[in-house]
Coordinates of C-alpha atoms in Angstrom, one line a residue:
M1 CA -105.6 38.9 -64.5
A2 CA -108.5 36.6 -64.9
R3 CA -111.9 38.0 -66.0
L4 CA -114.4 37.5 -63.3
L5 CA -117.8 36.0 -64.5
P6 CA -121.2 36.1 -62.8
K7 CA -121.6 33.3 -60.2
R8 CA -123.5 30.1 -61.0
D9 CA -125.2 27.7 -58.6
A10 CA -123.0 24.8 -59.9
V11 CA -119.9 24.6 -62.1
I12 CA -119.3 21.3 -63.7
I13 CA -115.8 20.3 -65.0
G14 CA -116.2 17.9 -67.9
L15 CA -119.3 17.1 -70.1
G16 CA -119.1 13.4 -70.5
W17 CA -121.5 10.9 -69.0
T18 CA -121.3 12.1 -65.5
G19 CA -121.3 15.8 -66.3
A20 CA -124.3 15.4 -68.5
I21 CA -126.3 13.4 -65.9
L22 CA -125.4 15.8 -63.1
A23 CA -126.3 18.8 -65.3
Q24 CA -129.7 17.2 -66.3
Q25 CA -130.7 16.4 -62.7
L26 CA -129.6 19.7 -61.1
T27 CA -131.2 21.9 -63.8
E28 CA -134.4 19.9 -63.2
A29 CA -134.0 20.8 -59.5
G30 CA -133.9 24.5 -60.5
L31 CA -130.1 25.2 -60.4
N32 CA -128.3 27.5 -62.8
V33 CA -125.5 25.2 -64.1
V34 CA -122.5 25.8 -66.4
A35 CA -120.3 22.9 -67.7
I36 CA -116.8 23.6 -68.7
E37 CA -115.4 21.1 -71.3
R38 CA -111.7 21.1 -72.4
G39 CA -112.4 19.4 -75.8
P40 CA -114.6 20.4 -78.7
W41 CA -118.4 20.2 -79.2
R42 CA -119.4 16.8 -80.6
D43 CA -122.8 16.1 -82.2
T44 CA -124.0 12.9 -83.8
A45 CA -125.3 14.5 -87.0
S46 CA -122.1 16.5 -87.7
D47 CA -119.3 14.7 -86.0
F48 CA -120.4 11.1 -86.3
N49 CA -122.1 11.3 -89.7
I50 CA -122.8 7.9 -91.1
A51 CA -121.1 8.8 -94.4
Y52 CA -117.7 9.0 -92.8
I53 CA -117.7 7.8 -89.2
Q54 CA -116.7 4.2 -90.3
D55 CA -113.2 5.3 -91.2
E56 CA -111.0 3.0 -89.3
L57 CA -107.7 4.8 -90.2
R58 CA -109.0 8.1 -89.0
Y59 CA -110.8 7.0 -85.8
G60 CA -109.5 3.5 -85.0
I61 CA -105.8 4.0 -85.8
R62 CA -105.2 7.8 -85.6
K63 CA -107.5 8.1 -82.6
E64 CA -109.2 11.3 -83.6
L65 CA -111.8 11.1 -80.8
F66 CA -109.2 10.6 -78.0
L67 CA -107.1 12.8 -75.8
Q68 CA -103.7 13.5 -77.3
P69 CA -100.5 13.9 -75.2
A70 CA -100.0 17.4 -76.5
V71 CA -103.1 18.4 -74.6
E72 CA -102.4 16.3 -71.4
A73 CA -99.7 13.7 -71.0
M74 CA -98.9 11.4 -68.1
T75 CA -95.8 9.9 -66.7
M76 CA -95.7 6.2 -66.0
R77 CA -93.7 3.5 -64.2
N78 CA -94.2 0.1 -62.7
N79 CA -92.7 0.8 -59.3
A80 CA -91.3 3.6 -57.1
A81 CA -87.7 2.6 -57.8
Q82 CA -88.1 3.5 -61.4
T83 CA -88.1 7.1 -62.9
A84 CA -91.5 7.8 -64.5
L85 CA -91.3 9.0 -68.1
P86 CA -93.9 10.8 -70.1
M87 CA -95.8 8.7 -72.7
R88 CA -95.8 10.4 -76.1
D89 CA -98.7 8.4 -77.3
Y90 CA -101.6 6.9 -75.3
G91 CA -101.6 3.1 -75.9
S92 CA -102.7 1.0 -73.0
F93 CA -105.8 3.1 -72.4
L94 CA -107.4 5.9 -74.4
P95 CA -109.2 8.7 -72.6
G96 CA -111.8 10.5 -74.6
H97 CA -111.6 14.2 -75.6
G98 CA -114.5 16.5 -76.1
V99 CA -118.3 16.6 -75.3
G100 CA -119.4 13.0 -74.4
G101 CA -116.0 12.0 -73.2
A102 CA -115.0 8.4 -73.2
G103 CA -118.7 7.5 -73.6
V104 CA -118.5 8.4 -77.2
H105 CA -116.2 5.6 -78.1
W106 CA -117.7 3.2 -75.5
N107 CA -118.3 -0.3 -76.7
G108 CA -121.6 -0.4 -74.8
A109 CA -121.1 -3.3 -72.4
S110 CA -123.2 -2.1 -69.4
W111 CA -122.6 -3.8 -66.1
R112 CA -123.7 -3.4 -62.5
F113 CA -121.1 -4.0 -59.9
W114 CA -122.5 -6.5 -57.3
D115 CA -123.4 -6.1 -53.7
G116 CA -120.3 -8.0 -52.9
D117 CA -118.2 -5.5 -54.7
L118 CA -119.7 -2.6 -52.8
Q119 CA -119.0 -4.4 -49.5
I120 CA -115.9 -6.3 -50.7
R121 CA -113.7 -6.2 -47.6
S122 CA -116.6 -7.1 -45.3
Q123 CA -117.8 -10.0 -47.5
L124 CA -114.4 -11.5 -48.2
T125 CA -113.4 -11.2 -44.5
R126 CA -116.6 -12.9 -43.4
R127 CA -116.2 -15.8 -45.9
Y128 CA -112.4 -16.4 -45.8
G129 CA -110.9 -14.4 -42.8
A130 CA -108.8 -11.3 -42.8
K131 CA -105.6 -13.2 -43.5
K132 CA -106.9 -14.0 -47.0
L133 CA -106.6 -10.2 -47.8
T134 CA -103.0 -9.8 -46.7
G135 CA -101.2 -7.3 -48.9
L136 CA -104.4 -5.9 -50.4
Q137 CA -105.9 -2.5 -49.6
L138 CA -109.5 -3.6 -50.2
Q139 CA -112.2 -1.6 -48.6
D140 CA -115.9 -1.2 -48.5
W141 CA -117.4 1.6 -50.7
G142 CA -119.6 3.1 -48.0
V143 CA -122.8 2.5 -50.0
T144 CA -125.0 -0.6 -50.1
W145 CA -126.7 -2.4 -53.0
N146 CA -130.1 -1.5 -51.7
E147 CA -129.2 2.2 -51.8
L148 CA -127.7 2.1 -55.2
E149 CA -129.9 -0.3 -57.1
H150 CA -132.4 2.5 -58.1
S151 CA -129.6 4.5 -59.6
F152 CA -128.4 1.5 -61.7
D153 CA -132.1 1.3 -62.9
Q154 CA -132.1 5.0 -63.9
F155 CA -129.0 4.7 -65.9
E156 CA -130.1 1.6 -67.7
Y157 CA -133.4 3.1 -68.7
L158 CA -131.8 6.3 -69.8
C159 CA -129.6 4.3 -72.2
G160 CA -132.2 1.7 -73.2
I161 CA -129.8 -1.2 -72.3
S162 CA -130.6 -4.4 -74.1
G163 CA -130.3 -7.5 -72.0
K164 CA -131.9 -10.4 -70.0
A165 CA -132.4 -10.1 -66.3
G166 CA -130.9 -12.9 -64.3
N167 CA -132.2 -12.0 -60.8
L168 CA -135.5 -10.2 -60.5
K169 CA -136.2 -9.4 -56.9
G170 CA -134.4 -12.4 -55.7
Q171 CA -135.9 -14.8 -58.2
I172 CA -133.4 -16.4 -60.6
Q173 CA -134.5 -16.0 -64.3
A174 CA -133.7 -18.6 -66.9
G175 CA -131.4 -17.2 -69.6
G176 CA -130.0 -14.4 -67.5
N177 CA -127.0 -14.0 -65.2
P178 CA -127.7 -16.1 -62.1
F179 CA -124.9 -14.4 -60.2
E180 CA -126.0 -10.9 -60.4
S181 CA -127.4 -9.0 -57.4
P182 CA -131.3 -8.7 -57.4
R183 CA -132.7 -6.0 -59.6
S184 CA -136.1 -4.3 -59.3
R185 CA -137.1 -4.8 -62.9
G186 CA -135.8 -6.2 -66.2
Y187 CA -133.8 -4.4 -68.9
P188 CA -135.7 -1.8 -70.9
T189 CA -135.0 -3.6 -74.3
P190 CA -134.5 -7.3 -75.1
P191 CA -131.1 -8.8 -75.8
M192 CA -129.4 -8.4 -79.1
K193 CA -129.6 -11.0 -81.8
M194 CA -126.6 -13.2 -81.6
S195 CA -124.3 -14.0 -84.4
Y196 CA -122.6 -17.4 -85.0
A197 CA -119.5 -17.0 -82.7
P198 CA -121.3 -16.0 -79.4
S199 CA -124.0 -18.6 -80.2
L200 CA -121.4 -21.3 -80.5
F201 CA -119.6 -20.1 -77.4
A202 CA -122.9 -20.2 -75.4
R203 CA -123.7 -23.7 -76.6
T204 CA -120.2 -25.0 -75.8
V205 CA -119.9 -23.5 -72.3
T206 CA -123.5 -24.6 -71.4
E207 CA -122.5 -28.2 -72.2
L208 CA -119.6 -27.8 -69.8
G209 CA -122.0 -26.8 -67.0
F210 CA -121.5 -23.0 -67.1
H211 CA -124.0 -20.2 -67.3
P212 CA -123.7 -18.0 -70.3
F213 CA -126.1 -15.1 -70.9
P214 CA -126.5 -12.2 -73.4
T215 CA -124.0 -9.3 -72.7
P216 CA -126.0 -6.3 -71.4
S217 CA -125.6 -3.8 -74.3
A218 CA -126.0 -0.1 -75.0
N219 CA -126.1 -1.0 -78.7
L220 CA -129.9 -1.2 -78.8
S221 CA -131.6 -4.3 -80.0
T222 CA -134.7 -2.3 -81.0
A223 CA -135.8 1.3 -81.3
Y224 CA -136.4 2.9 -77.9
V225 CA -137.6 6.2 -76.4
N226 CA -136.0 6.9 -73.0
P227 CA -137.6 8.7 -70.0
L228 CA -136.4 12.1 -71.2
G229 CA -138.3 11.6 -74.5
V230 CA -135.2 11.0 -76.6
A231 CA -135.5 8.4 -79.4
L232 CA -132.7 6.0 -80.1
G233 CA -132.5 3.7 -83.1
Q234 CA -132.0 0.0 -83.6
C235 CA -128.4 -1.2 -84.0
T236 CA -127.4 -2.2 -87.5
Y237 CA -124.5 -4.4 -86.4
C238 CA -122.0 -2.4 -88.5
G239 CA -119.0 -3.3 -86.4
F240 CA -117.9 0.3 -85.8
C241 CA -118.5 0.9 -82.0
E242 CA -115.1 0.6 -80.4
R243 CA -113.1 3.9 -81.0
F244 CA -116.0 5.3 -83.0
G245 CA -119.1 7.5 -82.4
C246 CA -122.4 6.0 -83.5
G247 CA -123.9 7.7 -86.6
N248 CA -127.1 5.6 -86.3
Y249 CA -128.2 7.0 -82.9
S250 CA -128.3 3.4 -81.7
K251 CA -125.4 3.4 -79.2
A252 CA -126.2 5.1 -75.9
S253 CA -124.0 8.2 -75.2
A254 CA -124.6 11.6 -73.8
Q255 CA -125.2 12.8 -77.3
T256 CA -128.0 10.2 -77.9
T257 CA -129.7 10.2 -74.5
I258 CA -129.3 13.6 -72.6
L259 CA -127.9 16.4 -74.6
P260 CA -130.9 16.9 -76.9
V261 CA -132.9 17.8 -73.8
L262 CA -130.2 19.5 -71.7
M263 CA -128.9 21.9 -74.4
R264 CA -132.4 23.5 -74.7
K265 CA -132.6 24.5 -71.1
P266 CA -132.3 28.2 -70.3
N267 CA -130.6 27.4 -67.0
F268 CA -127.7 25.4 -68.6
E269 CA -124.7 26.5 -70.5
A270 CA -121.9 24.5 -72.0
R271 CA -118.5 26.1 -72.7
T272 CA -116.3 24.0 -74.9
E273 CA -112.6 24.2 -75.7
C274 CA -112.1 25.7 -72.3
E275 CA -109.5 24.1 -70.0
V276 CA -109.9 24.4 -66.3
L277 CA -106.5 25.1 -64.6
K278 CA -107.5 24.8 -61.0
I279 CA -110.3 25.0 -58.4
N280 CA -109.8 28.0 -56.3
L281 CA -110.4 27.6 -52.5
T282 CA -111.1 30.1 -49.8
P283 CA -108.1 31.1 -47.6
D284 CA -108.8 28.4 -45.0
G285 CA -108.9 25.7 -47.8
K286 CA -112.3 24.4 -46.7
H287 CA -114.5 25.8 -49.4
A288 CA -114.3 26.1 -53.2
R289 CA -115.2 29.5 -54.5
S290 CA -114.5 29.3 -58.2
V291 CA -112.6 27.7 -61.1
T292 CA -110.0 29.3 -63.3
Y293 CA -110.0 28.3 -66.9
L294 CA -108.6 29.4 -70.3
D295 CA -110.8 29.6 -73.4
A296 CA -109.7 28.7 -76.9
Q297 CA -108.0 32.0 -77.5
G298 CA -106.0 31.7 -74.3
V299 CA -108.1 34.3 -72.4
E300 CA -108.2 33.5 -68.6
Y301 CA -111.6 33.5 -66.8
E302 CA -112.7 33.0 -63.2
Q303 CA -116.1 31.3 -62.9
P304 CA -117.5 31.4 -59.3
G305 CA -120.0 28.9 -58.2
D306 CA -121.7 27.6 -55.1
M307 CA -120.7 24.1 -56.0
V308 CA -118.0 22.6 -58.1
L309 CA -118.6 19.1 -59.6
L310 CA -115.5 17.3 -60.9
C311 CA -116.9 15.2 -63.7
A312 CA -113.8 14.7 -65.9
Y313 CA -112.3 11.3 -66.8
G314 CA -111.2 9.6 -63.5
L315 CA -107.5 10.2 -63.9
M316 CA -108.1 13.9 -64.5
N317 CA -110.4 14.2 -61.5
V318 CA -107.5 12.9 -59.4
R319 CA -105.0 15.4 -61.0
M320 CA -107.4 18.3 -60.5
M321 CA -107.7 17.5 -56.8
L322 CA -104.0 17.3 -56.4
L323 CA -103.4 20.5 -58.3
S324 CA -106.1 22.3 -56.3
R325 CA -104.9 20.9 -53.0
I326 CA -108.2 19.2 -52.2
G327 CA -107.6 16.4 -49.8
Q328 CA -104.3 15.0 -48.5
P329 CA -102.1 13.3 -51.2
Y330 CA -101.5 9.6 -50.7
D331 CA -98.0 8.6 -49.5
P332 CA -97.2 4.9 -50.2
V333 CA -94.4 4.8 -47.7
S334 CA -96.5 5.8 -44.7
G335 CA -99.8 4.6 -46.1
K336 CA -101.3 8.0 -45.1
G337 CA -103.3 10.3 -47.4
V338 CA -106.2 9.6 -49.7
V339 CA -105.9 11.4 -53.0
G340 CA -104.2 9.0 -55.4
R341 CA -104.8 6.0 -53.3
N342 CA -106.1 2.6 -54.6
Y343 CA -105.5 3.2 -58.3
C344 CA -106.6 0.1 -60.2
Y345 CA -106.9 -1.1 -63.8
Q346 CA -108.1 -4.3 -65.5
T347 CA -106.6 -7.8 -65.5
S348 CA -107.3 -9.6 -68.8
A349 CA -106.4 -12.5 -71.1
A350 CA -107.6 -13.9 -74.3
A351 CA -108.2 -17.0 -76.3
R352 CA -108.1 -17.3 -80.1
L353 CA -109.4 -20.4 -82.0
F354 CA -108.8 -21.4 -85.6
F355 CA -111.0 -23.8 -87.7
D356 CA -111.4 -25.1 -91.1
G357 CA -114.5 -24.4 -93.1
K358 CA -116.2 -22.1 -90.6
N359 CA -117.9 -18.9 -91.6
F360 CA -118.1 -16.5 -88.7
N361 CA -118.7 -13.3 -90.6
P362 CA -116.8 -11.2 -88.0
F363 CA -117.6 -7.9 -89.8
I364 CA -121.2 -8.4 -88.5
G365 CA -120.6 -7.0 -85.0
A366 CA -121.3 -4.3 -82.4
G367 CA -119.4 -3.2 -79.3
A368 CA -121.3 -5.4 -76.9
L369 CA -122.7 -8.1 -79.1
G370 CA -122.0 -11.3 -77.4
Q371 CA -122.4 -13.8 -74.6
T372 CA -120.8 -13.7 -71.1
M373 CA -120.3 -16.1 -68.3
D374 CA -119.7 -15.0 -64.7
D375 CA -119.0 -18.4 -63.2
F376 CA -115.4 -17.3 -62.3
N377 CA -116.1 -13.7 -61.7
G378 CA -115.8 -11.9 -58.3
D379 CA -116.7 -14.1 -55.5
A380 CA -119.1 -16.3 -57.5
F381 CA -116.9 -19.3 -56.8
D382 CA -115.2 -20.6 -53.7
H383 CA -111.7 -19.2 -53.1
S384 CA -111.0 -21.1 -49.9
H385 CA -108.3 -23.3 -51.3
L386 CA -106.9 -20.7 -53.8
D387 CA -104.0 -18.3 -53.3
F388 CA -106.0 -15.3 -54.6
V389 CA -109.2 -13.5 -54.4
G390 CA -111.2 -11.9 -57.2
G391 CA -112.1 -13.3 -60.7
A392 CA -113.0 -12.5 -64.2
Q393 CA -116.0 -12.7 -66.6
I394 CA -115.4 -14.6 -69.8
N395 CA -116.8 -13.0 -72.9
C396 CA -117.3 -13.8 -76.5
I397 CA -118.0 -10.4 -77.9
I398 CA -117.9 -9.6 -81.6
T399 CA -117.0 -6.0 -82.0
G400 CA -116.5 -6.1 -85.7
G401 CA -113.9 -7.5 -88.1
R402 CA -112.5 -4.2 -89.2
P403 CA -110.0 -4.5 -92.0
I404 CA -106.9 -2.9 -90.4
G405 CA -107.2 -4.1 -86.8
S406 CA -108.7 -7.6 -87.4
R407 CA -106.0 -9.8 -88.7
P408 CA -106.1 -13.2 -86.8
T409 CA -103.4 -15.6 -87.6
P410 CA -102.4 -18.9 -85.8
P411 CA -99.3 -19.1 -83.5
G412 CA -96.0 -19.4 -85.6
T413 CA -97.2 -17.2 -88.4
P414 CA -94.6 -14.6 -89.5
R415 CA -95.5 -11.0 -88.6
W416 CA -95.3 -9.8 -92.3
G417 CA -94.7 -11.1 -95.8
A418 CA -96.4 -13.4 -98.2
K419 CA -97.1 -16.2 -95.5
W420 CA -98.6 -13.6 -93.2
K421 CA -100.9 -12.4 -96.0
A422 CA -101.9 -15.9 -96.9
E423 CA -102.8 -16.8 -93.3
T424 CA -104.7 -13.5 -92.8
A425 CA -106.9 -14.2 -95.8
K426 CA -107.3 -17.9 -94.7
N427 CA -108.3 -17.2 -91.1
Y428 CA -110.4 -14.0 -91.3
Q429 CA -113.6 -16.0 -91.6
N430 CA -112.4 -19.1 -89.8
S431 CA -111.4 -17.6 -86.5
M432 CA -113.2 -16.6 -83.3
G433 CA -112.1 -15.6 -79.9
F434 CA -113.2 -15.1 -76.3
A435 CA -111.6 -13.2 -73.5
S436 CA -111.4 -12.8 -69.7
Q437 CA -111.9 -9.4 -68.1
G438 CA -110.6 -9.6 -64.6
S439 CA -110.7 -7.7 -61.4
S440 CA -107.9 -5.4 -60.3
Y441 CA -107.4 -5.1 -56.6
P442 CA -105.5 -2.3 -54.8
V443 CA -102.1 -2.6 -53.2
R444 CA -100.1 0.0 -51.4
E445 CA -97.5 0.3 -54.2
N446 CA -100.1 1.3 -56.9
Y447 CA -101.0 4.9 -56.8
L448 CA -101.3 8.3 -58.6
D449 CA -99.5 11.5 -57.7
L450 CA -98.0 14.6 -59.3
D451 CA -94.7 14.2 -61.2
P452 CA -91.8 16.1 -59.6
T453 CA -90.1 16.7 -63.0
Y454 CA -92.4 17.0 -65.9
T455 CA -95.0 19.7 -66.5
D456 CA -97.7 20.5 -69.1
R457 CA -97.9 23.4 -71.5
H458 CA -99.3 25.5 -68.6
G459 CA -96.5 24.7 -66.3
R460 CA -98.5 22.4 -64.1
P461 CA -97.1 19.0 -62.9
L462 CA -98.2 16.0 -65.0
L463 CA -100.0 13.1 -63.3
R464 CA -97.6 10.3 -62.5
M465 CA -98.9 6.8 -62.5
T466 CA -97.2 4.0 -60.6
F467 CA -98.7 0.6 -61.5
D468 CA -97.9 -3.0 -61.9
F469 CA -100.2 -6.1 -61.8
P470 CA -100.3 -7.3 -58.2
D471 CA -99.3 -10.9 -57.5
N472 CA -102.9 -11.7 -56.4
D473 CA -104.3 -10.5 -59.7
I474 CA -101.6 -12.4 -61.7
A475 CA -102.6 -15.6 -59.9
M476 CA -106.3 -14.9 -60.5
S477 CA -105.7 -14.3 -64.2
H478 CA -103.7 -17.5 -64.6
Y479 CA -106.4 -19.5 -62.9
V480 CA -109.0 -18.1 -65.3
S481 CA -106.7 -18.7 -68.3
D482 CA -106.5 -22.4 -67.1
R483 CA -110.3 -22.5 -67.2
M484 CA -110.2 -20.9 -70.7
E485 CA -107.8 -23.7 -71.9
T486 CA -110.5 -26.2 -70.9
I487 CA -113.1 -24.2 -72.7
A488 CA -111.0 -23.8 -75.9
K489 CA -110.3 -27.6 -76.1
S490 CA -114.1 -28.2 -76.1
F491 CA -114.6 -26.4 -79.4
N492 CA -112.6 -29.1 -81.2
A493 CA -110.8 -26.3 -83.2
K494 CA -107.9 -27.0 -85.5
S495 CA -105.7 -24.9 -83.3
W496 CA -106.0 -22.4 -80.4
A497 CA -103.9 -20.2 -78.2
V498 CA -104.7 -18.9 -74.7
S499 CA -102.7 -15.9 -73.4
R500 CA -101.3 -15.7 -69.9
L501 CA -100.8 -12.4 -68.2
K502 CA -97.2 -11.5 -67.1
K503 CA -95.8 -9.2 -64.4
G504 CA -94.7 -5.9 -65.8
W505 CA -97.6 -3.8 -67.0
D506 CA -96.7 -2.3 -70.4
A507 CA -98.1 1.1 -71.2
V508 CA -97.7 0.7 -75.0
P509 CA -100.2 -1.9 -76.3
Y510 CA -103.9 -1.3 -75.8
Q511 CA -105.5 -3.2 -73.0
S512 CA -108.5 -1.4 -71.6
T513 CA -109.7 2.1 -70.9
H514 CA -110.9 1.0 -67.5
N515 CA -108.9 3.1 -65.1
T516 CA -110.3 3.3 -61.6
G517 CA -109.6 4.7 -58.2
G518 CA -107.5 7.6 -56.9
A519 CA -110.4 9.5 -55.3
V520 CA -112.2 6.6 -53.7
M521 CA -115.5 6.8 -51.8
G522 CA -116.1 5.3 -48.4
A523 CA -117.2 5.8 -44.8
D524 CA -113.7 6.6 -43.4
P525 CA -112.0 9.9 -44.2
G526 CA -108.7 8.2 -43.4
T527 CA -109.0 5.9 -46.3
S528 CA -111.3 7.6 -48.8
A529 CA -111.2 11.0 -50.6
V530 CA -115.0 11.4 -50.8
N531 CA -117.9 10.2 -48.7
K532 CA -120.7 7.8 -49.8
Y533 CA -122.3 10.8 -51.7
L534 CA -119.1 11.4 -53.6
Q535 CA -118.6 14.7 -51.6
S536 CA -115.1 15.7 -50.7
W537 CA -114.4 15.2 -47.0
D538 CA -112.2 18.3 -46.9
V539 CA -114.1 20.7 -49.2
P540 CA -117.8 19.9 -48.8
N541 CA -119.0 22.0 -51.8
V542 CA -116.9 19.9 -54.1
F543 CA -118.2 16.6 -55.5
V544 CA -116.0 14.1 -57.4
I545 CA -118.0 11.8 -59.7
G546 CA -116.6 9.0 -61.9
A547 CA -114.6 5.8 -61.8
S548 CA -112.1 7.7 -59.7
A549 CA -114.5 6.8 -56.8
F550 CA -114.1 3.0 -57.1
G551 CA -112.2 1.4 -54.2
H552 CA -111.2 -1.4 -56.6
N553 CA -112.1 -2.5 -60.1
G554 CA -114.3 -5.6 -60.6
G555 CA -114.2 -8.1 -63.4
R556 CA -116.4 -6.0 -65.7
N557 CA -116.7 -2.7 -67.4
P558 CA -117.1 0.3 -65.1
T559 CA -119.4 2.6 -67.2
G560 CA -122.7 1.2 -65.8
T561 CA -121.5 1.7 -62.2
V562 CA -120.2 5.2 -63.2
G563 CA -123.6 6.1 -64.5
A564 CA -125.3 4.8 -61.3
L565 CA -123.0 6.8 -59.1
A566 CA -123.7 9.9 -61.2
Y567 CA -127.4 9.5 -60.4
W568 CA -126.7 8.7 -56.8
A569 CA -124.7 11.8 -56.3
A570 CA -127.2 14.0 -58.2
E571 CA -130.0 12.8 -55.9
A572 CA -128.0 13.5 -52.8
I573 CA -127.2 17.0 -54.0
A574 CA -130.8 17.7 -55.1
T575 CA -132.5 16.3 -52.0
K576 CA -130.0 16.9 -49.2
Y577 CA -127.2 19.3 -50.1
I578 CA -129.3 22.1 -51.7
K579 CA -131.6 22.2 -48.6
S580 CA -128.7 22.4 -46.2
P581 CA -125.3 23.0 -47.8
G582 CA -122.4 21.5 -45.9
A583 CA -121.1 18.0 -45.1
L584 CA -123.7 15.4 -45.7
V585 CA -124.4 13.1 -42.8
P586 CA -124.8 9.5 -44.0
A587 CA -128.2 8.1 -43.6

């Protein structure tokens, strides 16, 4: 029998980026808020101490900061004809575990999805006709750029993002991204100082007529105090961002931007190492009344709340909705249902170049230190005579030449032995790379649901992922790889190799922790699980915030847009829902 606790105004499930933002904004609005986090407390000074955080074996290889399958596994398959099997180790993507969530190991690339992303079906249909989208389940997000831009701005100024604006109020700015949608003001801090590889990349692609610009970075170029009064330090280019927390207070995360303020508030409480089992609904299924969770000792509690905010990692948001019977599960055969619909990933390829006599010093790096070009991203180029839609950014980002993971060798090198060792030593300094990060568009056959066979340690069905790269995205990636071949040749390197994406997504090698969709937002309850304010259509006192709301994935990292949606939802709750609880009517 669960122990019943006193009621709170809002119960938040998960204390990562979205949970922290929602808690901060709603406590400012006067609500009494509790956040329930499955993982442990994580603090910069004690958990990411500079004396030991740069331990690649512990964090980069053994994945100490990540979700382990013993806590929550998933089953995976490429298509519905296969039997999904549980993965015993997370490989292709790495969900975070503990306070801060995946934002702790975030590299720091902070992007805004464009206006054309938010209205993707309308824009592509206008430009190319509906036939161009045959086979794709693309849909508008239900929110416009003009509505969301302020929320992007809030997140960037919370984090102190370092970058160069490319479009200020409709005026294209030299040195920035000319393809971005108009922003109201520039970035809060200037771009990072570039090392040799991204500088060479920028010079080379500029000579080819492209438009490189500094990658917007949450690894701060200078010291900064955010609007909450929290001070962040200047990045030291240590090369330990990806898979690591930042011991220097110079990578934006919940720990370095919000929690120092939030944790002092009397109307906020965080309960860590507590796993939510389900959201409890009223008998008619139209209202959430509480959540049931287990603490670290296995004691079961029931926490009532006027609102429940699902702020876990996107995949876990979808699973919790399915377990709690919130919304109709998606059926790929009939095409009906919304929870689990439009699961998307990321479509990427890479180029590696080898030189003689270069000195790239790859150990001087940061998670988002680099240059990017968007000439082939989204709808920045004409697709009229192409057999696909979508695109990819091309990045030269130096995340750090860490000794275990950074072993560049040219094609034909043995995978072990004396020759491999010699080529590793020879090419460590003399190699550089760049990569594409491409869009992932929804198709009927890619979705999330509950596995009919496998359960977790609490007896609940595991999340089942059915995914393969759609033909549209394969064609897009090959087109961009062709452009990358042209770019690679222009470096006059001794040798180079450009990868080409193949059909058959493999869950084993790491690719990207950019999982999106499954509880998508929109204006039509027949095709979306939440409305434009990220409020459940079926249970209006439940809000579902995260990349689960994306109707598709664009050719860029999702974190900046996740942060913007968190501010957007918080504003709707504080200014609309609190005053008149119930289904929010779109403005």
